XYZ file of C-alpha atoms in Angstrom:
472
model
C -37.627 -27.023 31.367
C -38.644 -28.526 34.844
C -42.378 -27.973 36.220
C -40.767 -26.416 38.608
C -38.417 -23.845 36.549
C -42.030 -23.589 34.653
C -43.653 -22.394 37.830
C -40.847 -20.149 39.332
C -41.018 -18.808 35.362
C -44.923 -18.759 35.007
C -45.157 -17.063 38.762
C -48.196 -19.446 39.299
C -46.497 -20.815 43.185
C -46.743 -16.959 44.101
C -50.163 -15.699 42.328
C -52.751 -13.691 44.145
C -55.926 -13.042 42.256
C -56.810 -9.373 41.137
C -59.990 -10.657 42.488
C -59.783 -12.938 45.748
C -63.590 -12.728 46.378
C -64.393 -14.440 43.166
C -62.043 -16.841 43.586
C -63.496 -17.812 46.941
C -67.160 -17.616 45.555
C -65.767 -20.369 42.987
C -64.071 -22.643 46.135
C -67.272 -22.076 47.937
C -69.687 -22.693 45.130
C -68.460 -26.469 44.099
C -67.947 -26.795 48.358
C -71.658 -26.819 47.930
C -71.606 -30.722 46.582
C -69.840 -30.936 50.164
C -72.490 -29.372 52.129
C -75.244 -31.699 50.401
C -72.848 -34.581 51.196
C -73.311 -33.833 54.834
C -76.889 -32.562 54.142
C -78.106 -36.039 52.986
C -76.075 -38.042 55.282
C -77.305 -36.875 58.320
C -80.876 -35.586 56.912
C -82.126 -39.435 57.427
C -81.482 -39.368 61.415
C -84.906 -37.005 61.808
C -86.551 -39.966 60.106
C -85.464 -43.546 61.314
C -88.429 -43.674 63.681
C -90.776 -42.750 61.470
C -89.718 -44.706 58.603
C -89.878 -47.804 61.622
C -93.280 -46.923 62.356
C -94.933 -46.448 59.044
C -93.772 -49.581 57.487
C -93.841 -52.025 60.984
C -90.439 -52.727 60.117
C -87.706 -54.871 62.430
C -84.034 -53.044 63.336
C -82.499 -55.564 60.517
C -84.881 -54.201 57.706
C -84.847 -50.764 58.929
C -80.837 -50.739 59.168
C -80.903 -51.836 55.455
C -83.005 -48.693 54.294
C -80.378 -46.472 56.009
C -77.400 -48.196 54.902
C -78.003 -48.486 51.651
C -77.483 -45.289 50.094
C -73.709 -46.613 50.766
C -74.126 -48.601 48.247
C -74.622 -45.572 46.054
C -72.012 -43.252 47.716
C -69.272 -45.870 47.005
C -70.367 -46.261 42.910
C -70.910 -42.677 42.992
C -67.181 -42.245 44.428
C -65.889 -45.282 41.871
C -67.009 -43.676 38.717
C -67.164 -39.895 39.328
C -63.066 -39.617 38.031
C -63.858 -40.988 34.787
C -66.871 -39.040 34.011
C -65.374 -36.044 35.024
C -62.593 -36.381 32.811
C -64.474 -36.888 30.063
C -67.326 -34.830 29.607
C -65.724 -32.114 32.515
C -66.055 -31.400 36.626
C -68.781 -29.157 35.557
C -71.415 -31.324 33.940
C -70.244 -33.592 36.539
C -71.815 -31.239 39.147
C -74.120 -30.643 37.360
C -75.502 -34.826 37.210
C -75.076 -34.588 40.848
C -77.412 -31.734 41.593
C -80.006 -33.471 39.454
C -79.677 -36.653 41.243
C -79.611 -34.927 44.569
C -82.932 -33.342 43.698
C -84.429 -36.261 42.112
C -83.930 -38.325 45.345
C -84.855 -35.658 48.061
C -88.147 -35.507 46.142
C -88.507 -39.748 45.569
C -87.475 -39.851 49.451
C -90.348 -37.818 50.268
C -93.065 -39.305 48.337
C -92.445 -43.217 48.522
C -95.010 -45.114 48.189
C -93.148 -48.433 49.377
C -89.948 -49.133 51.391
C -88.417 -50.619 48.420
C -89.331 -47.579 46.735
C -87.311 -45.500 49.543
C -84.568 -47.508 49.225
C -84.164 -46.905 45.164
C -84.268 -43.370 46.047
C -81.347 -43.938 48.965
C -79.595 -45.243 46.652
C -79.896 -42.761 43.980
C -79.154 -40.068 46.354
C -76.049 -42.441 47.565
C -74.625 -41.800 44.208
C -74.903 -38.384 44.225
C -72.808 -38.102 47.197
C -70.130 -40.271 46.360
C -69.732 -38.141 42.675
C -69.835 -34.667 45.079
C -67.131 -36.295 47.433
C -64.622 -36.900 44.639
C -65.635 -33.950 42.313
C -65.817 -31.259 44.642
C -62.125 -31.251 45.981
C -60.540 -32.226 42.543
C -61.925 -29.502 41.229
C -61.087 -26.818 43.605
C -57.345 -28.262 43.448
C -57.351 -27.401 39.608
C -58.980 -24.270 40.123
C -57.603 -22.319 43.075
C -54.491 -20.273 43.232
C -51.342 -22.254 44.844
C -51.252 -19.702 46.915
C -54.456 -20.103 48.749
C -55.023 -23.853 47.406
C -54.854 -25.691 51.133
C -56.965 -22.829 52.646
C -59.578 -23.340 49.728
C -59.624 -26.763 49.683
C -60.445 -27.081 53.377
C -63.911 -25.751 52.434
C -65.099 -28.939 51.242
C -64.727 -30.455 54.627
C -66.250 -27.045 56.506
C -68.922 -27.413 54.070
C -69.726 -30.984 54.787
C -69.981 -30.149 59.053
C -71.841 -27.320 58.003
C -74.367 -29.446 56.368
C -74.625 -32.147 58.932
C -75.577 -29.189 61.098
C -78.249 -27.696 59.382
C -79.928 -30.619 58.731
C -80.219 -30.951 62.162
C -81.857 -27.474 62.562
C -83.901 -28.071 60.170
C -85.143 -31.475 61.084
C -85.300 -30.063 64.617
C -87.727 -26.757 63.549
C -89.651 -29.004 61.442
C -90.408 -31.605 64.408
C -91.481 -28.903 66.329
C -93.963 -27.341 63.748
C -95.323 -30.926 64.034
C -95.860 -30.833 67.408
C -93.104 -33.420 68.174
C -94.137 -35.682 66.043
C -91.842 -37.184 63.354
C -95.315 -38.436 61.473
C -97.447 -35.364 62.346
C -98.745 -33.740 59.395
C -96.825 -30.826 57.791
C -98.456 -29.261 54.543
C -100.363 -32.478 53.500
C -97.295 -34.858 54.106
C -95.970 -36.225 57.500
C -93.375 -34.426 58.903
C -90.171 -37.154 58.362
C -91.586 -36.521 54.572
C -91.068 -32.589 55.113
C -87.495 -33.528 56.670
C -86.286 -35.779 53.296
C -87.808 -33.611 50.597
C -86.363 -30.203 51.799
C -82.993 -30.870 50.585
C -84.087 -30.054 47.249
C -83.757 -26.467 47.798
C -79.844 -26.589 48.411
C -79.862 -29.335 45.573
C -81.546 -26.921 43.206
C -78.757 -23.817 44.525
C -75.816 -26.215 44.035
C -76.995 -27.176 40.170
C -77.843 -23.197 39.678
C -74.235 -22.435 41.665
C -72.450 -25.008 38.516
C -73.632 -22.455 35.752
C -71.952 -19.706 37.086
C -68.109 -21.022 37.635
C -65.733 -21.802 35.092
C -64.870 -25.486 34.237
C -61.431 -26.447 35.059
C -58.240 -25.231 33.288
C -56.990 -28.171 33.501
C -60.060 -30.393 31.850
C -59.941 -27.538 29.397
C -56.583 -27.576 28.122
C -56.967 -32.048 28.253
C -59.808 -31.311 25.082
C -57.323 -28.943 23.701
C -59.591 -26.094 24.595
C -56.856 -23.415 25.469
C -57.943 -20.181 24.550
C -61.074 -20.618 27.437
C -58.103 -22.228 29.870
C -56.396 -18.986 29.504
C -59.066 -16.971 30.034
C -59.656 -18.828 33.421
C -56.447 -18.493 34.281
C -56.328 -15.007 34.054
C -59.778 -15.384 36.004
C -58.191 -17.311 39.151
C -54.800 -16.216 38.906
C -54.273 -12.789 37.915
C -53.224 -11.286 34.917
C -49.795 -11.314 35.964
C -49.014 -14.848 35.464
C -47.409 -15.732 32.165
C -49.948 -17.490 30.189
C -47.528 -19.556 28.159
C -45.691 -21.070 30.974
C -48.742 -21.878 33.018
C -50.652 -23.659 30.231
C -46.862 -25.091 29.485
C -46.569 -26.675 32.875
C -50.407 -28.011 33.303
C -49.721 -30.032 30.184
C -46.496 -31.538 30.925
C -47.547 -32.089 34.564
C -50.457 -34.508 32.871
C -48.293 -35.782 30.345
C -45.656 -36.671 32.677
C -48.716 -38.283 34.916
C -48.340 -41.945 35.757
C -51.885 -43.750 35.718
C -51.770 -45.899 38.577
C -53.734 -49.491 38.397
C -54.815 -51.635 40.587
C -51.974 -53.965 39.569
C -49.428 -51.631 41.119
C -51.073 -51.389 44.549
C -49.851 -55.527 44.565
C -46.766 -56.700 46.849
C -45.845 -57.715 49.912
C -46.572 -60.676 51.972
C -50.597 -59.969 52.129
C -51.650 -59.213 48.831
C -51.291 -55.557 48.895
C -48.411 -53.289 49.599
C -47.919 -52.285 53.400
C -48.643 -48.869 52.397
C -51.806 -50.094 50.886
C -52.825 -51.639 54.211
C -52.116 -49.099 56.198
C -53.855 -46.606 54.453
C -56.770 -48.926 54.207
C -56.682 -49.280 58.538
C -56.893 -45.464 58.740
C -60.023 -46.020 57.179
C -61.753 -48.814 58.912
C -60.806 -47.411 62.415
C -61.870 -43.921 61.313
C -65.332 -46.060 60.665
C -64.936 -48.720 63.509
C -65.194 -45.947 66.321
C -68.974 -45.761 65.770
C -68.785 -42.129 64.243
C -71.857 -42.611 62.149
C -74.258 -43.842 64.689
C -74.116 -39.901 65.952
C -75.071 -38.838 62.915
C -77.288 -41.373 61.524
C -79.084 -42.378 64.521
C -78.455 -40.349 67.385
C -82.574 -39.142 67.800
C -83.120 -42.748 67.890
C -80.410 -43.883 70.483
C -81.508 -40.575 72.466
C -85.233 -41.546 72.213
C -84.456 -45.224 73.206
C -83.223 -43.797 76.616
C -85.862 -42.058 77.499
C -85.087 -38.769 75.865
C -88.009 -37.076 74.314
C -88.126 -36.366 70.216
C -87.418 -33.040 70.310
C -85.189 -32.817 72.911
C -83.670 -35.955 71.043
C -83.250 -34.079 67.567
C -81.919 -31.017 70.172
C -79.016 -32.678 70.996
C -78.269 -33.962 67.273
C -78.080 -30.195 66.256
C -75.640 -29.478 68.872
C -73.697 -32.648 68.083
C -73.424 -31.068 65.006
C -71.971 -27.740 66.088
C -69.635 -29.319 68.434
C -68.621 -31.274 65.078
C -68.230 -27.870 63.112
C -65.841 -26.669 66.125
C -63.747 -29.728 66.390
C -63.194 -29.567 62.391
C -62.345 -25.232 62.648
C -59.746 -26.786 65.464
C -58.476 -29.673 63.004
C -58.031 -27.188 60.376
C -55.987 -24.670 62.660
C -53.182 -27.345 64.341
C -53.141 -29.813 61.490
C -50.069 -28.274 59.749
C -48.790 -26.846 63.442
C -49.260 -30.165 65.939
C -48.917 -32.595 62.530
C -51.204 -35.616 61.530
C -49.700 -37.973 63.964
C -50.216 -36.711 67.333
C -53.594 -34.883 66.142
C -54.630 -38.623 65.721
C -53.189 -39.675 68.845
C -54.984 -37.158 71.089
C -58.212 -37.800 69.514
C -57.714 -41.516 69.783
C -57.755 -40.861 73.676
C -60.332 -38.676 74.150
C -62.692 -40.966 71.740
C -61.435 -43.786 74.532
C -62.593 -41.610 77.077
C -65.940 -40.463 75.596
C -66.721 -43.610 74.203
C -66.207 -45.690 77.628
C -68.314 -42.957 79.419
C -71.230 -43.770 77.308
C -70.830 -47.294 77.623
C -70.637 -47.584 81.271
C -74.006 -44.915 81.310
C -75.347 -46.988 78.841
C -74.963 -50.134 81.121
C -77.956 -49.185 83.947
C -81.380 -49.963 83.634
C -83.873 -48.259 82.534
C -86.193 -46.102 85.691
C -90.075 -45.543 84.347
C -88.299 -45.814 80.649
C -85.676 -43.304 81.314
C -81.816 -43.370 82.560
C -81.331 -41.866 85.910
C -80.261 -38.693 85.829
C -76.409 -38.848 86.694
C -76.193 -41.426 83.921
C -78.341 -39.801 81.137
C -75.813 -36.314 81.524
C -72.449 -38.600 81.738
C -74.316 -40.219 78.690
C -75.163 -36.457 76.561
C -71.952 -34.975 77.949
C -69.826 -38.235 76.400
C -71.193 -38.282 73.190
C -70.652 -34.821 72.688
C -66.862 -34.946 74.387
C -66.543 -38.463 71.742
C -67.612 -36.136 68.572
C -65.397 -33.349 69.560
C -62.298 -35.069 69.449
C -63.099 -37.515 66.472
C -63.809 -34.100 64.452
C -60.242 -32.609 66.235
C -58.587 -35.469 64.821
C -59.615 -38.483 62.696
C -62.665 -36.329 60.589
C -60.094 -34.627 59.610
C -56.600 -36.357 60.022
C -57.660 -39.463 58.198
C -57.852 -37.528 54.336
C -54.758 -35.260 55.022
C -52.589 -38.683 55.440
C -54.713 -40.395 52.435
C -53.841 -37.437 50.401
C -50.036 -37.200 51.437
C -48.851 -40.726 52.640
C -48.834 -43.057 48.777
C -45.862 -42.431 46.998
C -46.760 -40.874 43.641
C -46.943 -43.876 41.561
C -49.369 -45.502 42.765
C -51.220 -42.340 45.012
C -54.425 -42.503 43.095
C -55.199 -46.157 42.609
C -54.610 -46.580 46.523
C -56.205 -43.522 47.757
C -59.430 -45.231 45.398
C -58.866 -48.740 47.765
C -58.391 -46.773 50.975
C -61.789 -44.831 50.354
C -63.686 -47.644 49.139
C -62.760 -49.605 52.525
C -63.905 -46.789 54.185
C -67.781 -46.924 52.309
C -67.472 -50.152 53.258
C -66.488 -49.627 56.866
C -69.080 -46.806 57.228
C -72.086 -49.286 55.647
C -71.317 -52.290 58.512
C -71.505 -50.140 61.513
C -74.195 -48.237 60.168
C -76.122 -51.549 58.943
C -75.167 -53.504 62.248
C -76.411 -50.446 64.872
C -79.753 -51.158 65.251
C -79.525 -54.730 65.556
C -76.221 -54.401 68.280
C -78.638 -52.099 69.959
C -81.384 -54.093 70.446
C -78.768 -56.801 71.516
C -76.781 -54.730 74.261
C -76.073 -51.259 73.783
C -73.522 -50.935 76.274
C -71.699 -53.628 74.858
C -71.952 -51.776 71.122
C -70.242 -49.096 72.690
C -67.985 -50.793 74.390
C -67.165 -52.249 70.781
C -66.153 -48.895 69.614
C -64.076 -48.095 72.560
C -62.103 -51.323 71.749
C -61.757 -49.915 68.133
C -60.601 -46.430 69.484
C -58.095 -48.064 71.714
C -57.077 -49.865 69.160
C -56.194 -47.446 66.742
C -53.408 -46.374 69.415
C -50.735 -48.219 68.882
C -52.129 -48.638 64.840
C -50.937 -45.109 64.996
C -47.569 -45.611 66.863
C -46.463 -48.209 65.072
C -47.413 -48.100 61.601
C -48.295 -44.289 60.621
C -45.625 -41.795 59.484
C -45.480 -38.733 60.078
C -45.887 -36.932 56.806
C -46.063 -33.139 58.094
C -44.019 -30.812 56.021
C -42.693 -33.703 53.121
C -42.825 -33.083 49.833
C -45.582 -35.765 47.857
C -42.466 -36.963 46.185
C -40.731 -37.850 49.398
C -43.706 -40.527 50.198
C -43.042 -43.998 49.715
């Protein structure tokens, strides 16, 4: 019998849950890995000055200390699929909340930059397992019925947490009197802003005790009483059993491993698929999307803004983020990928140009003049809007759809390693560029979002309403 006679049999492409609202709880409960992803991403922008201040560090050193939890997120990211498959997506969120709250709590009490750094890196790690772990799992968990609404709370999760650690870094500058190093219950204040993420680390490792592991880890140890019993959980109690646990096996036994070796071909080492899945990444970097989120207090503050009006405007970054991605979400499977991509390409050209050419005057008593300071706010905030409309969002749905099924694994693992990598050289090179010419940074990202015009036009497919197996 086909996988597919299996599921017409087993009823599994129709099933609605007796009980929708757990099965949400569930989605939303492992989406929490995705909301400490954004969390500890963005949590460092309340801190950059302060961390420059306290150790009388240069842009090049201080750069480093940013970047480098990177270094973690892309190890994290490497290895997460291999301990997750063998000792279960569970445990594996599990080893991420403990690593999230170990480094939220070494980030706040450092006693060296080195020190700081260890604890970037740990927290690095963390991210890159929560990145990989959280949508797998909620893929093998949710009804096919509601699995593309479900899984879109990983992403809404990760805006969502950019966001609030804005607020909170925001409310906690104030309660320090505007001062990232003023003291705030016997620490400084950037302290304050690092070590609160334990308490969502703590919620997401106490969250992982109360869902089920996945079915489909389950039946791999030959555990299938238990992956029954979940099934029933997430599926109803009208699915037949048999067929379901039938189909999950020969679905993994009919599973091709894919290697690096088959990603090989072509005239430049790797397939053109390959390649162009690895551009989508590196322009989806390029564009300078990180600089808003890791250091957009600082490029505020270095224009005269002041701090808490700076850390302001990152918290409404953030929301502007949260409503591109709800608008990304809505016309991704109406508009398509493609010219989703397209029209955010030109409004990040628009946006990004603005800021480059406000970016350009001199500074008047340490401040922009006025006219140029709003084209500069208004920009960023038009630049974030239609990078979260588009590439947050467009850049994953083609990495999940666009390899064909043999080797869809191995290249999606290339594709999002060049995007770590991506992310960690414009987030390593800001400060410096900065320093250098900041109009002329920005004017390097408007190149980049040009760029990734005719990238689009004449190398990206359309892969809107295909089947996986139509890919190649």
């Amino acid at each position: 019998m086909t996988s597919t006679a299996q599921a017409q049999k087993s009823g599994a492409g129709a099933a609605h849950p007796d009980h929708l609202g757990h099965v949400i709880f569930i989605a939303a409960a492992a989406a929490m890995g995705g909301f400490l992803f954004g969390y500890d991403s963005s949590v460092i922008n309340g801190a950059v000055e302060a961390i420059r201040d306290r150790y009388d560090i240069g842009s090049a050193a201080l750069a480093q200390v940013i970047a480098i939890a990177l270094i973690g997120c892309a190890i994290g990211a490497a290895t997460a699929g291999r301990i997750a498959d063998r000792i279960g997506r569970i445990r594996c969120m599990q080893i991420s909340a403990v690593l999230f709250t170990v480094s939220a709590v070494g980030s706040a009490l450092p006693f060296a930059l080195w020190d700081l750094a260890f604890w970037r890196i740990v927290g690095g790690f963390a991210i890159g397992m929560a990145s990989v772990i959280g949508p797998a799992y909620i893929a093998e968990v949710a009804p096919p019925a509601y699995r593309g609404r479900l899984g879109s709370f990983q992403q809404a999760a990760i805006v969502v947490g950019i966001a609030i650690s804005q607020l909170v870094n925001w409310g906690l500058l104030n309660a320090a009197g505007g001062d990232q190093r003023g003291k705030l219950m016997g620490l400084e204040a950037w302290q304050v802003m690092l070590g609160v993420m334990v308490v969502p680390a703590v919620l997401y490792g106490l969250l992982s005790f109360a869902i089920p592991e996945s079915p489909r880890f389950l039946i791999s140890v030959g555990k299938h009483e238990r992956a029954r019993e979940i099934l029933t959980e997430v599926e109803g109690d009208k699915v037949d059993l048999d067929a379901r646990v039938s189909e999950i096996e020969h679905a993994m036994k009919s599973e091709h491993k894919s290697t690096f070796k088959d990603l090989l071909g072509g005239s430049f080492f790797f397939k053109p698929i390959v390649w162009i899945g690895i551009g989508l990444s590196v322009f989806q970097q390029f564009v300078g999307i990180n600089v808003a989120f890791y250091y957009s207090s600082t490029l505020w503050q270095s224009v005269g803004v002041d701090p808490t009006d700076s850390f302001f405007y990152s918290f409404t970054t953030s929301i502007i983020n949260i409503v591109g991605t709800v608008i990304a979400m809505i016309f991704v499977d109406r508009v398509g990928r493609r010219p989703l991509a397209l029209i955010g390409s030109v409004g990040m050209v628009i946006g990004l140009a603005l800021e480059a050419w406000a970016f350009s005057f001199d500074l008047v008593d340490g401040k922009l003049p006025a006219a140029q300071g709003w084209t500069a706010l208004i920009a960023a905030h038009v630049f974030v809007l239609f990078f979260a409309l588009s590439w947050g969002v467009v850049v994953w749905v083609f990495l999940g759809e666009m390899f064909p099924n043999r080797i869809r694994a191995a290249a999606l693992g290339v594709a999002a390693s060049a995007q770590w990598i991506a992310n960690w050289a414009i987030t390593a090179s800001f400060p410096s560029l900065a320093d250098w010419n900041l109009s002329a940074t920005y004017v390097i990202y408007t190149v980049f979002a040009a760029l990734s015009i005719p990238f689009v036009l004449k190398y990206v497919k359309e892969t809107k309403g295909k089947k996986l197996e139509e890919m190649g």
